[in-house]
Amino acid sequence: MLKSLRPLVRLQDAWAGYHSQPVLRGISLDLQAGELLGLLGPNGAGKTTLINCIAGRRQLDRGRIDFSDPRPCTEFLGIVPQSIAIYPDLTVLQNLRVFGRLHGLRGSVLRQRVAEAIEWAALESKSNSLAQTLSGGMQRRLNIACSVLHKPSVLLLDEPTVGVDPQSRERIYNMVEELLALGTAVLLTTHQLNEVETRCDRIAIMDNGSVLAAGPLTDLLARTIGTSQQLSLRFTSVQHDVPAPLKLDETGLAAVAVIDGRSPQLPQLLQKLATNRIAIEHMVLREPTLEHMFLHLTGKELRE
């Protein structure tokens, strides 16, 4: 993916709030060209306020947001809200034409961009269908297509895969990958941890209006919860004693341990079990995941 030496978006000590209550608390964050940055956080973490501030819908109380693109914000910024924002009583083609004109496109340029967008979003067979008759996934794809007709250098995607089927979800991310290859900087907010884990270049985890950690997944894991792995064993017979750091459960048929994934600890432990003639029926080794890190940083309580 394309990367710029200078970020397309830079937030520096960004503060914002409502009725004297801070929502953003000194956020500093960069977004590079050709980068998919996943923004995660529990409900109420401040993600939507952050998106609104970048989009110019909300002014910062303190701090600044700098854009390296010299064009007016309306020309280089694309926004896809969580709630689908298309005209239900217009066809796919009509929606694209309307949004294209709103972005200042006219004549042959508009016609070309609309044709490209229909193909890009895989909506050729639905071009004359009313938007309200489309499936949820098709409406999402149309919504994204309407938001990028002007070829923005920065795209804000707020929960773009909510309520869509796996096929549409895959198509949406194929669309995003094509934008990234062109150098578009994409900020994605989502609660789908598996999507962020497998698709994002960097991850930023927010809570209580602050960015708790940001960076590539492997670096974040190493800096937060480390490289420890959870080992779970089930034995063929009841055991009364097992080598450390294994801990038996109350049945004596299973044991767990936390081990260092970068050390020879596992083969040494398995060798001790073999020497003591402890037969293993089943073994599972769990790598640290984004979910483990997310819960570690933000807590496990449910927030509404």
Steps between C-alpha positions, in 0.01 A plus 500: 500500500608857437640691795577871523779656700250759621168386648187594307327560835669597826319556829699677770376518859137501386241583767124526451197472724135575555356715780844535663543122507809388304444226241839513329792536739819604328505260205806498273476273197626484141342351187730417208432469127414144397437398860198329655486613862252314720347705782366284783335585828206416726173690469553857616875494439482809275538341156202678342606836643848447359356420156278809515796720591710369211202548266456860614158436653631582848761753602778410739508679834878474503775357284505477123435280197732548204443371146785477251264512200485867392149473351184607686371235742195430282729398213743264674284347776249216462262398778293181530276523809381199696138574406457445127481841330353453154168602344266198525258627232775544240662226294863397540591702192305805617661489846846495349418788266356710784797441731741558213343840431511581873874433479527742211527250215343585166475379141724224370699482826180430694386236253837326510520503880145364533573218255821414685322509837223262390757247381723554806209435738379199292157657447475476120187282512330742743578835337131571426364356827373725776745520788230394748463166318867408541630262764680648800838406356421661164384818672826512693701460180296771330550728801878457479499551123305825538757623753808449283384629160724806547799272571579623852848460644350433846201272566319466833312169529268472800389139557474418126422130544221516759223255410646377171548142384849347463502540121421873518750544782772347285402719204510812718853421614603428141375849417700642790813316388473659156477844661804430717700394195429843350640669811174582679534526877211313665387532862270213599288483814350161580417258780603203283834415659571219254473744208744741660737220598528362147461808281637814667856629465483671838257499790409775746313402817295774666333521837367793702600743228866398484706279271634227729724339239565530128717312252522176301333203670820306572665804656193577711480145629868503594467837679179420689441134580829360372564173322352271765292208375240296684562126500209267576554125545266208554648172628400140436485427873466688828818675612597606852814694417623673184814703431491880542367729368206267427207524740259210536127552514283334763445188290869426452430435133594844369757770559581847374809718490614835365826464315738725310444444130855609412682261735564122485263465797238294315729222369668480840164467672383231258825312558441506877150360451636224280774418753236473775289282267209742504305435180329793328163444336449852367705821486405857403742793478330839472691797361433847643231673294362848440200407715726414796684831460177699458355357822832547678510871412133595530368256763244225475191681618211544257428863415176633352 
